[in-house]
Coordinates of C-alpha atoms and ligand atoms in Angstrom, one line a residue:
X2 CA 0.0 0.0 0.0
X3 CA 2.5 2.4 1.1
X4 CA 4.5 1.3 -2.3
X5 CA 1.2 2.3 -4.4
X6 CA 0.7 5.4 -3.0
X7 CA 4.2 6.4 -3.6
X8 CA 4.5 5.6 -6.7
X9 CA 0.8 7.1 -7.4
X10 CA 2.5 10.2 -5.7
X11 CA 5.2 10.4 -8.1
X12 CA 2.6 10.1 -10.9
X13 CA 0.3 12.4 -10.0
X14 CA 2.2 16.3 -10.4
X15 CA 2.3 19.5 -12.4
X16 CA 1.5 17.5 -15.5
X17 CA -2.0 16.3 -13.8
X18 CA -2.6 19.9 -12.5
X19 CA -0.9 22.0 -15.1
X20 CA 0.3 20.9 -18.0
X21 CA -2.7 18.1 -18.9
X22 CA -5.4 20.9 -19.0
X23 CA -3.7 23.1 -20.8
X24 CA -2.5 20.7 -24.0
X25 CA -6.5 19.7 -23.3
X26 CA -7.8 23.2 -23.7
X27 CA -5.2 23.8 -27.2
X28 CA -6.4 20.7 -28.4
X29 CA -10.3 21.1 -28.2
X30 CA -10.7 18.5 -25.7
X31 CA -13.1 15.6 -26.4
X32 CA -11.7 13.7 -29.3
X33 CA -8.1 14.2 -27.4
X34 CA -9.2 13.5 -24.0
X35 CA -10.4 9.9 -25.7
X36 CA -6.8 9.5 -27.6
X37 CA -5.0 10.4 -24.7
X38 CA -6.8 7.8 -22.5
X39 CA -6.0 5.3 -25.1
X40 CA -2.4 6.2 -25.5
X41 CA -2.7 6.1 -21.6
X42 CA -3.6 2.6 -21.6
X43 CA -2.0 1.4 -24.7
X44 CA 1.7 2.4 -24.3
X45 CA 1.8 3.7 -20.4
X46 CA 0.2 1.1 -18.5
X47 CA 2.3 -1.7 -20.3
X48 CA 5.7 0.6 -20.0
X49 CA 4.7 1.0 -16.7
X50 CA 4.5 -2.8 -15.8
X51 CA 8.1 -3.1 -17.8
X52 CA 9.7 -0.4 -15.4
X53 CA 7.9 -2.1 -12.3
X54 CA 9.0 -5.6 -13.4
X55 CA 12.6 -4.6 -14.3
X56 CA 13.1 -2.6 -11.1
X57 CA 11.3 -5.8 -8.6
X58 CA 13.0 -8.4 -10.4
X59 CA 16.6 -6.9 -9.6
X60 CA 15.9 -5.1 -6.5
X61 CA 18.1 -2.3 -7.5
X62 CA 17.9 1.1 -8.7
X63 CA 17.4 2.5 -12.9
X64 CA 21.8 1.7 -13.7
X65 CA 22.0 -1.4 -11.4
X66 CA 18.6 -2.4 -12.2
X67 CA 19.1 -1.8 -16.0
X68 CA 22.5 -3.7 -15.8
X69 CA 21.7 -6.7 -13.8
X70 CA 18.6 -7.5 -15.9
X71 CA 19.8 -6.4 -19.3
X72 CA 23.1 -6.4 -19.4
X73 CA 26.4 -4.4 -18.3
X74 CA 26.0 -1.7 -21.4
X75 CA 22.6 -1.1 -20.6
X76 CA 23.5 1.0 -17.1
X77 CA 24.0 3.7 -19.6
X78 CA 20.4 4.0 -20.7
X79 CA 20.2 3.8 -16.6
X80 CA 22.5 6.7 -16.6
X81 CA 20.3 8.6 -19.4
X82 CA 17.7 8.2 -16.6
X83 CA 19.1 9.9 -13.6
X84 CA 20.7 12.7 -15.6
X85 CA 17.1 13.0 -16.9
X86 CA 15.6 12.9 -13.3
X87 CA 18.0 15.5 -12.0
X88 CA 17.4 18.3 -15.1
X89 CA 13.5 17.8 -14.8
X90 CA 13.9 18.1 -11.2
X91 CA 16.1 21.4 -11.3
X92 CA 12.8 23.4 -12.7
X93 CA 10.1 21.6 -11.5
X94 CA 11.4 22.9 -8.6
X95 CA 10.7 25.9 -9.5
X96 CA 7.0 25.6 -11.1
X97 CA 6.4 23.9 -7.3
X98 CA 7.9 27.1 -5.8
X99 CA 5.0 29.3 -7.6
X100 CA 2.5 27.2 -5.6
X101 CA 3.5 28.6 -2.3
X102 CA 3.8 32.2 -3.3
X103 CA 0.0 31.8 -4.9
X104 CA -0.7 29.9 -1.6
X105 CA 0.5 32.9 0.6
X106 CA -1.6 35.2 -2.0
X107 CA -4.4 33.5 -2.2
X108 CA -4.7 33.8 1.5
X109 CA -4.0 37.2 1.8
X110 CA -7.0 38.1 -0.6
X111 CA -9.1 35.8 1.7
X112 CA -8.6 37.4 4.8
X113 CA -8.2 41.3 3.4
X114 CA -9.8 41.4 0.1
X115 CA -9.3 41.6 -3.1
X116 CA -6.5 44.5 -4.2
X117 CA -8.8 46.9 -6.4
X118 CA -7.2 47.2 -10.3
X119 CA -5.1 44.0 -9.6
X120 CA -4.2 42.6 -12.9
X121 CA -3.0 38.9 -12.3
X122 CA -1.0 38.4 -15.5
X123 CA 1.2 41.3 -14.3
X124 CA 1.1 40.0 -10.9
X125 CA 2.5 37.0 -12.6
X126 CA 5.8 38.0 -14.0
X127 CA 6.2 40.5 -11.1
X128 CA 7.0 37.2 -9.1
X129 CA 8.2 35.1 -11.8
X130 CA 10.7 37.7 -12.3
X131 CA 12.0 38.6 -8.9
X132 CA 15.5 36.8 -8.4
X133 CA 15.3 37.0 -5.0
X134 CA 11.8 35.7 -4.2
X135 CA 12.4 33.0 -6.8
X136 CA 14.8 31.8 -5.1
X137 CA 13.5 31.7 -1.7
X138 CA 10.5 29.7 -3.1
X139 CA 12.7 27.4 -5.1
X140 CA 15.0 26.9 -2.3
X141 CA 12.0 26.1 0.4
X142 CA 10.8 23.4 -2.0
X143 CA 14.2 21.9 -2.3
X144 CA 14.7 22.1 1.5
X145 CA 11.1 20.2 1.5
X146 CA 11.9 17.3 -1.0
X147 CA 15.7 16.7 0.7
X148 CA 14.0 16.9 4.0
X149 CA 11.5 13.9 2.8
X150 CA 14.1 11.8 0.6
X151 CA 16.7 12.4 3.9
X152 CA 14.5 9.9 5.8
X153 CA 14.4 7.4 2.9
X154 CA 11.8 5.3 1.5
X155 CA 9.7 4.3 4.3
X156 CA 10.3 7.0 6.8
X157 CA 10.4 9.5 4.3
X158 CA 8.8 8.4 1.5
X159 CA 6.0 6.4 2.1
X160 CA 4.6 8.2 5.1
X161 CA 4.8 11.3 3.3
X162 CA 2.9 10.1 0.6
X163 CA 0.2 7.8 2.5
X164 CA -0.5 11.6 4.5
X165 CA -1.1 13.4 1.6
X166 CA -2.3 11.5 -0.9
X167 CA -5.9 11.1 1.2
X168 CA -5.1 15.0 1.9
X169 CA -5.0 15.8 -2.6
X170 CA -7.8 13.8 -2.7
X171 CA -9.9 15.5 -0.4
X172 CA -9.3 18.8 -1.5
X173 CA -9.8 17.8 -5.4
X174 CA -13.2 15.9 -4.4
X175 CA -14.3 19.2 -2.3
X176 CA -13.1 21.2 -5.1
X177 CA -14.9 19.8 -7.6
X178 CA -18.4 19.8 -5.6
X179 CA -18.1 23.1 -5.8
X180 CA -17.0 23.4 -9.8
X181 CA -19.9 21.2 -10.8
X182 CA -22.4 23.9 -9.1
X183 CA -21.4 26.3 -11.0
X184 CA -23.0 27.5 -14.3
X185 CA -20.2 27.0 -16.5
X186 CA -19.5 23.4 -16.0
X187 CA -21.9 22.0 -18.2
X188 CA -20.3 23.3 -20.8
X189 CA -16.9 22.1 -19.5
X190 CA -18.4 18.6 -19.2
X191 CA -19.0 18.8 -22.8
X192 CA -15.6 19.9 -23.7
X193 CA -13.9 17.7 -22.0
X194 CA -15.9 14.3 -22.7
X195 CA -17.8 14.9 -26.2
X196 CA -15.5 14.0 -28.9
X197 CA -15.4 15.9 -31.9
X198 CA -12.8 14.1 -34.2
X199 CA -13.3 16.8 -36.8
X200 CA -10.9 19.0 -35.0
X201 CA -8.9 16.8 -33.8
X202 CA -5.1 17.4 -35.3
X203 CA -2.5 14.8 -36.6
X204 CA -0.1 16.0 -33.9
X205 CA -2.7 15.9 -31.3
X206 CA -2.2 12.2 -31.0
X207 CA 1.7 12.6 -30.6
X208 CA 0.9 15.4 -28.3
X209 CA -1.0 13.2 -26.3
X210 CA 1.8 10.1 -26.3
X211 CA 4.2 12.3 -25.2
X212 CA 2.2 13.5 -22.2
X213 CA 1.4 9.8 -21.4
X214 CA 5.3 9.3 -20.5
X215 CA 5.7 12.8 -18.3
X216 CA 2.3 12.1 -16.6
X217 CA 3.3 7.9 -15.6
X218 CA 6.9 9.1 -14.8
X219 CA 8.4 7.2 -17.3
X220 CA 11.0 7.0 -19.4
X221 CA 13.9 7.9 -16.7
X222 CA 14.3 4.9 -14.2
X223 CA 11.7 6.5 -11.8
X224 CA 9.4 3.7 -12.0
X225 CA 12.5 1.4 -12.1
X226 CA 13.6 2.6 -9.1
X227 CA 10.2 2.5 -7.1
X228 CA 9.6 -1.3 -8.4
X229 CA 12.6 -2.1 -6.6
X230 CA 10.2 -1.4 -3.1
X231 CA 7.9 -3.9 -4.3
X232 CA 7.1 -7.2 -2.4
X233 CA 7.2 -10.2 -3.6
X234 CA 3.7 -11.2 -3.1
X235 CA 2.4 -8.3 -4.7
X236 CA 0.9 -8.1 -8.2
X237 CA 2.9 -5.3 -10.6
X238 CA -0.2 -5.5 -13.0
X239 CA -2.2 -4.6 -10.2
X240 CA -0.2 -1.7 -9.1
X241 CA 0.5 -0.7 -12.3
X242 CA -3.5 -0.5 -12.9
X243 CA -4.2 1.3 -9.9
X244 CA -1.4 3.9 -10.6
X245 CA -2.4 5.0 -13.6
X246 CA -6.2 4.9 -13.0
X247 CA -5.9 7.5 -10.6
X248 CA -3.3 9.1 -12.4
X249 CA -5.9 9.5 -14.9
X250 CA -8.7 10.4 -12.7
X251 CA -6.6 13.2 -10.9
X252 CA -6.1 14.5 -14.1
X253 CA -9.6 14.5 -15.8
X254 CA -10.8 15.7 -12.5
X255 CA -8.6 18.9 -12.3
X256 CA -9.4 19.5 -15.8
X257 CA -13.4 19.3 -15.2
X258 CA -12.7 21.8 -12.4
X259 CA -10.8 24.4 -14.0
X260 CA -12.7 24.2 -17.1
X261 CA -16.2 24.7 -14.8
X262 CA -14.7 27.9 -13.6
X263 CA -13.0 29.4 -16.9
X264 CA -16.8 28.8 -18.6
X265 CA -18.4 30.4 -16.2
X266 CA -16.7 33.8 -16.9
X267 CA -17.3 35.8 -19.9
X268 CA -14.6 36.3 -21.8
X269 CA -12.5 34.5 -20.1
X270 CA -11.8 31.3 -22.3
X271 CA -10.2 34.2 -24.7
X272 CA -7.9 35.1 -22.1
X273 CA -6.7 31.5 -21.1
X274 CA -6.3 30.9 -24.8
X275 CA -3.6 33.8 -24.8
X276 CA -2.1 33.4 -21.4
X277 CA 0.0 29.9 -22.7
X278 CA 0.5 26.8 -20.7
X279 CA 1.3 28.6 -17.4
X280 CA -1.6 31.2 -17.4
X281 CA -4.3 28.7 -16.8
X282 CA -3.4 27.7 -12.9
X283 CA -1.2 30.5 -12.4
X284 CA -2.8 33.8 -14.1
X285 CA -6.3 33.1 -14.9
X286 CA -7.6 30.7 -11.5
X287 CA -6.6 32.8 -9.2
X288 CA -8.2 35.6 -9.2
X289 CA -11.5 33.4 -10.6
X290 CA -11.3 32.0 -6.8
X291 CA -11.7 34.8 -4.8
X292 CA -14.6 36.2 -6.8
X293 CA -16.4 33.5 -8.8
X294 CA -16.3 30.2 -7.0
X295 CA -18.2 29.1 -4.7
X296 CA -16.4 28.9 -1.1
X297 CA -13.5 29.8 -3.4
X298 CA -12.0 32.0 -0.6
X299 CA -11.1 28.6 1.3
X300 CA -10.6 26.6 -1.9
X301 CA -8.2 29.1 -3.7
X302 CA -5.9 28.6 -1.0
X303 CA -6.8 25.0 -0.1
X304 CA -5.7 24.6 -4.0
X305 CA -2.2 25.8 -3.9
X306 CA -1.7 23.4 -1.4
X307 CA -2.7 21.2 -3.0
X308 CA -0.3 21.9 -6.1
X309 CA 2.1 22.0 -3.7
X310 CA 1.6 18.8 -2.2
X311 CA 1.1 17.2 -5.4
X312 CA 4.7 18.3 -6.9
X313 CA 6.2 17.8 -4.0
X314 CA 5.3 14.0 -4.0
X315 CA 6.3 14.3 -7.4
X316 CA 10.1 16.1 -6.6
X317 CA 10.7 13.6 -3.8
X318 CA 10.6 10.6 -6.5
X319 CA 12.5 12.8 -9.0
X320 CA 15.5 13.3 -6.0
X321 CA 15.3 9.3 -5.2
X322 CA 15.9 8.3 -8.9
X323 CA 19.6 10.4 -8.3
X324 CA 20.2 9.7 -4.9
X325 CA 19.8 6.4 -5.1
X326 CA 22.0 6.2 -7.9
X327 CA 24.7 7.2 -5.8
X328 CA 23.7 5.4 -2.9
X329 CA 23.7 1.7 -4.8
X330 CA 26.5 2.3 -7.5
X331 CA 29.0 4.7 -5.3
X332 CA 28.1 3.3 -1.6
X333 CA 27.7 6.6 -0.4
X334 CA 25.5 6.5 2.8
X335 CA 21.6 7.8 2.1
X336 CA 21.9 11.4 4.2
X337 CA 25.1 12.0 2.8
X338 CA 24.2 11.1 -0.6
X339 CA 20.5 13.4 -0.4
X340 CA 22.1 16.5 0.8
X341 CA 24.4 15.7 -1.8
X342 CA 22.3 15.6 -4.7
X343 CA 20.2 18.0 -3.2
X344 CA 22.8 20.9 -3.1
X345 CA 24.1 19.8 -6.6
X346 CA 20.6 20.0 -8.5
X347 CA 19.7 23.5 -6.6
X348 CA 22.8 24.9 -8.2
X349 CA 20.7 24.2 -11.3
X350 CA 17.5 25.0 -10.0
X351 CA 19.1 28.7 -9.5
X352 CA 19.3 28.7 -13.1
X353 CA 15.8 27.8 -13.9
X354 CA 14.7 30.3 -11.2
X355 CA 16.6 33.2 -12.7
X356 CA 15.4 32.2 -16.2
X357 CA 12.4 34.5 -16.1
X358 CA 13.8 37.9 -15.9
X359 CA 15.9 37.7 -13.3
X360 CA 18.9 37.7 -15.2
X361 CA 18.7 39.1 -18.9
X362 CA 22.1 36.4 -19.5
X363 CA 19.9 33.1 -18.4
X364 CA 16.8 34.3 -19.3
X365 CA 18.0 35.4 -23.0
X366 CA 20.1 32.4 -23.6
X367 CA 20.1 30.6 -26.4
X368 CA 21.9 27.8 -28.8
X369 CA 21.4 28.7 -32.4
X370 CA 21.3 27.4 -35.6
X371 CA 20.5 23.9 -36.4
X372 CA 21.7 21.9 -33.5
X373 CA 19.5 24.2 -31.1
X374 CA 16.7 24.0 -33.1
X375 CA 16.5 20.5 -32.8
X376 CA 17.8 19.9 -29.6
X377 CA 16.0 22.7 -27.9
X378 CA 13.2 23.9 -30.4
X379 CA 14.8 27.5 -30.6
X380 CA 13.3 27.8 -27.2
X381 CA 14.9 30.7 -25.1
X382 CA 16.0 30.8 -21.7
X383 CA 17.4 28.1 -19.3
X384 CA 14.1 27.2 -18.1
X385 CA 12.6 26.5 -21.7
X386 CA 15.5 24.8 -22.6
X387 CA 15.6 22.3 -19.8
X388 CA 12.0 21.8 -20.1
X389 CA 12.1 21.1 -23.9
X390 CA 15.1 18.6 -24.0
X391 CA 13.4 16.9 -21.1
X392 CA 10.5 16.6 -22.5
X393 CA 10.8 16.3 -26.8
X394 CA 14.8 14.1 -26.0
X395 CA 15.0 12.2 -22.9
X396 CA 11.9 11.0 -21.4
X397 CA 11.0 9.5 -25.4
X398 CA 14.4 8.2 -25.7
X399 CA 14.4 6.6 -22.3
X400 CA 10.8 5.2 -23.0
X401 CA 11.8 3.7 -26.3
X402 CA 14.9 1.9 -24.5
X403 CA 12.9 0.4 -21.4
X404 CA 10.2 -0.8 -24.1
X405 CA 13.3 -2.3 -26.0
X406 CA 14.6 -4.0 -22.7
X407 CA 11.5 -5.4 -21.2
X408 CA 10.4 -6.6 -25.2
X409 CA 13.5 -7.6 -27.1
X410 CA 16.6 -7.6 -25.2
X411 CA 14.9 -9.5 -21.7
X412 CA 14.1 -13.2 -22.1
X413 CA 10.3 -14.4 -22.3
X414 CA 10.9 -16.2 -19.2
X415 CA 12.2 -13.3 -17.4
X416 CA 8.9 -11.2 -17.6
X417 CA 6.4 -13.5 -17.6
X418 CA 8.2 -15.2 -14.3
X419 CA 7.1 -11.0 -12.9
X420 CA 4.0 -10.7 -14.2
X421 CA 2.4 -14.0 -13.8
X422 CA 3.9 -14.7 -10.1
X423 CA 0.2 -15.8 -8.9
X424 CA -0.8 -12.1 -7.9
X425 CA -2.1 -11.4 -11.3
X426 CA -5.6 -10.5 -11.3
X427 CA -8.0 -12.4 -13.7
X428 CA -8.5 -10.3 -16.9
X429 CA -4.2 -10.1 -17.4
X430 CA -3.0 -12.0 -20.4
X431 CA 0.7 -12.0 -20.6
X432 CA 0.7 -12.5 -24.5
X433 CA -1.1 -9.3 -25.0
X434 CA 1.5 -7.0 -22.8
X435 CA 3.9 -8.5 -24.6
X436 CA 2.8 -8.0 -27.5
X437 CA 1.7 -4.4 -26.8
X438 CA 5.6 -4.0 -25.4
X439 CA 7.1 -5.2 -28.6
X440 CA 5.6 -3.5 -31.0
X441 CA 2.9 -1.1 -29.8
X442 CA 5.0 0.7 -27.3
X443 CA 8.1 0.7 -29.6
X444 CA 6.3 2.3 -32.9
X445 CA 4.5 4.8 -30.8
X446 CA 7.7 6.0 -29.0
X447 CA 9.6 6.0 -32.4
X448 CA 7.1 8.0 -34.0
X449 CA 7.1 10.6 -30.8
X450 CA 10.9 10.5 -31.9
X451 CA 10.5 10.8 -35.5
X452 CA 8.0 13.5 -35.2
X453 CA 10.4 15.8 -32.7
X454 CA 13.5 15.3 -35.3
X455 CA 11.2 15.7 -39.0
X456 CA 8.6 17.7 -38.4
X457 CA 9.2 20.0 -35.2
X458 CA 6.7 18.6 -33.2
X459 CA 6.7 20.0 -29.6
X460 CA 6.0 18.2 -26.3
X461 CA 7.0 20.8 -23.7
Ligands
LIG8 N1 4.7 12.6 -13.4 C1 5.0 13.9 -12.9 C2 3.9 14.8 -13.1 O1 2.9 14.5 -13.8 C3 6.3 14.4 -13.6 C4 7.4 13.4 -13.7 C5 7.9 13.0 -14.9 C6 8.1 12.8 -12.7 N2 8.8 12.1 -14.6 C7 9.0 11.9 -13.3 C8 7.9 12.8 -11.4 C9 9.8 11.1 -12.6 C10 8.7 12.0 -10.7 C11 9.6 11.1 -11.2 O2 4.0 16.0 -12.7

């Protein structure tokens, strides 16, 4: 149990509550929401089962785990994995930092009111481009996620996630009480759920494949890592089904709430439209909570924490894929190696936090010509940068070779010995994951990667 909610901890994150209904609003919902849950269940759950499976069988972390079950050149694609989990972890960071200062906002308007003339896109980059601030919040977060990962996995870990988890939940289910009462959700019911494959676009689908992979936390070791905690005498396939149900849930959920509120303002679905990916929870919700919602003077503040808590179940996974990197294959004692890794990714995580104004040289950097364009989609800043590679280079690569692993390069015998241990439940059939893991998984990630070199495709 305590496994399961961990790992549903690390699933559940910005990409439930940020990114998922943003790329859900540009892509006209419906006829997405449907592809995505089938790209969901199609390529994640089966990668997810290979990541569970690799990490159990070897009771070792993404290199040794990748090594011991694969072979010795295969700790590279291990490696590829915790370099992954440290960049994404350097500016999530960040994003997770936001949560507080809107938490401590949020509040503020509760108990004094509403500042008259407040205009909350400027309010926005105000904070997003205050060095200093940033890196107070940035640096609380990191001080939050070392403090958890300090105490390892089931002093740390697992009781932080088995506390919040119920906590998320309670606020999201509260939350969207209130949403569905309002007059706009209708309308976000039918966005969300009524598929309309007229608009749906080509890239939609890859769109929605590459999300599958940040949403699971795959492709990086993470869920390699967390298999490792598994018992014996539990069921991967179940776990694996249980993590990305909710996963999903958490996701369609947050998406049915924000939605509810952004159609029940007029005008207002033009303004999220122009705000990009971070004006939905950050420039358009907040001020919606204080006037529109109902109760939303104890919900808006009651949902920052809960951003909060759900990156930070998120951040602490990210840190254990490095830490225990260096805790398995250097022998470098747990608290040593945390504050290590800690102290090394912040030095990064000052970058990302700077990348927003704070300093023109970050925030205006930039590789050109052809190598940055396809390695960083032109994109400017450190922050962007980071987020891009992370997104369009290693999390598809790192999908692509644990799909390889788990279907080609791992004997029949050796998964099937996982899956099918006598915990499986009923309706599992070994020959269909493996066929999905194959050749299902493998052309879907290939095409992700085809798609980012060819034709320019974004997934940041
Ligand atoms: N799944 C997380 C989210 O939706 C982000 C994420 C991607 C992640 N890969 C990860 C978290 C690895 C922890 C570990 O926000």
């Amino acid at each position: 149990m305590g496994f399961v909610l961990a790992a549903t901890g690390s699933a559940i994150g910005l990409g439930n509550l940020w990114k998922f209904p943003f790329i859900t609003w540009e892509n006209n919902g419906g006829a997405f929401v449907l592809v995505y849950l089938m790209c969901i269940a199609a390529v994640g759950l089966p990668i997810m089962m290979a990541e569970l499976l690799i990490g159990r069988s070897t009771q070792k972390s993404a290199v040794g785990a990748l090594k011991e079950a694969v072979g010795p050149a295969w700790g590279l694609v291990g490696l590829w994995g915790v370099m992954c989990g440290f960049t994404l972890l350097s500016y999530y960071t960040v994003i997770a930092g936001w949560s507080l200062f809107y938490f401590a906002k949020t509040v503020t308007w509760s108990l004094s009111g509403f500042p008259a003339g407040l205009a909350t896109g400027d309010l926005f980059g105000e904070q997003a481009g205050n060095g200093s601030l940033q890196l107070m919040l940035s640096f609380g977060f990191s001080i939050a996620t070392v403090g958890v990962v300090y105490f390892g996995v089931q002093k740390g870990i697992e009781r932080i996630a088995r506390l919040f988890l119920p906590v998320l939940f309670v606020i999201l289910v509260l939350m969207l009480i209130s949403a569905l009462g309002m007059s706009g959700s209708r309308e976000a019911l039918g966005f969300i759920f009524r598929p309309n494959f007229a608009e749906l676009e080509p890239t939609s689908l890859l769109e929605a494949l590459g999300h599958s992979f940040f949403t699971l936390s795959l492709g990086m070791g993470a869920m390699i890592t967390y298999g490792s905690y598994i018992s014996r005498g539990q069921s991967i396939v179940k776990a694996s089904a249980i993590i990305v149900v909710l996963d999903t849930l958490i996701a369609l959920i947050a998406t049915v709430i924000m939605f509810s509120v952004i159609f029940s303002v007029a005008g207002m679905a033009d303004d999220v439209s122009d705000t990009g990916t971070v004006g939905m929870l950050f420039i358009s919700l907040p001020a919606l909570f204080y006037s529109e919602v109902p109760f939303g003077r104890i919900l808006g503040p009651l949902f920052y924490v809960l951003v909060a808590l759900a990156a930070l179940t998120s951040t602490m996974s990210l840190l254990e894929v490095v830490a225990s990197y260096i805790i398995d294959e250097h022998g470098v004692g747990r608290r040593k190696a945390t504050l290590m890794c800690g102290g090394v990714v912040f030095v990064f995580t000052v970058l990302a936090a700077v990348s927003f104004g704070a300093v023109p040289f970050i925030t205006n950097l930039e590789v050109g010509g052809a190598l940055g364009d396809l390695l960083f989609g032109g994109k400017v800043g450190w922050f962007s940068m980071a987020d891009h590679f992370v997104s369009n280079w290693m999390l598809p690569t790192g999908g692509l070779a644990v799909t390889l692993a788990a279907g080609w390069f791992m004997t029949r015998q050796a998964t099937e010995s996982e899956l099918m241990d006598g915990t499986e439940p009923g309706w599992f059939r070994y020959g269909v994951w493996r066929f999905f893991i194959r050749f299902v998984a493998p052309v879907a990630v290939a095409a992700i990667i085809v798609a980012v070199i060819f034709f320019g495709v974004d997934f940041s």
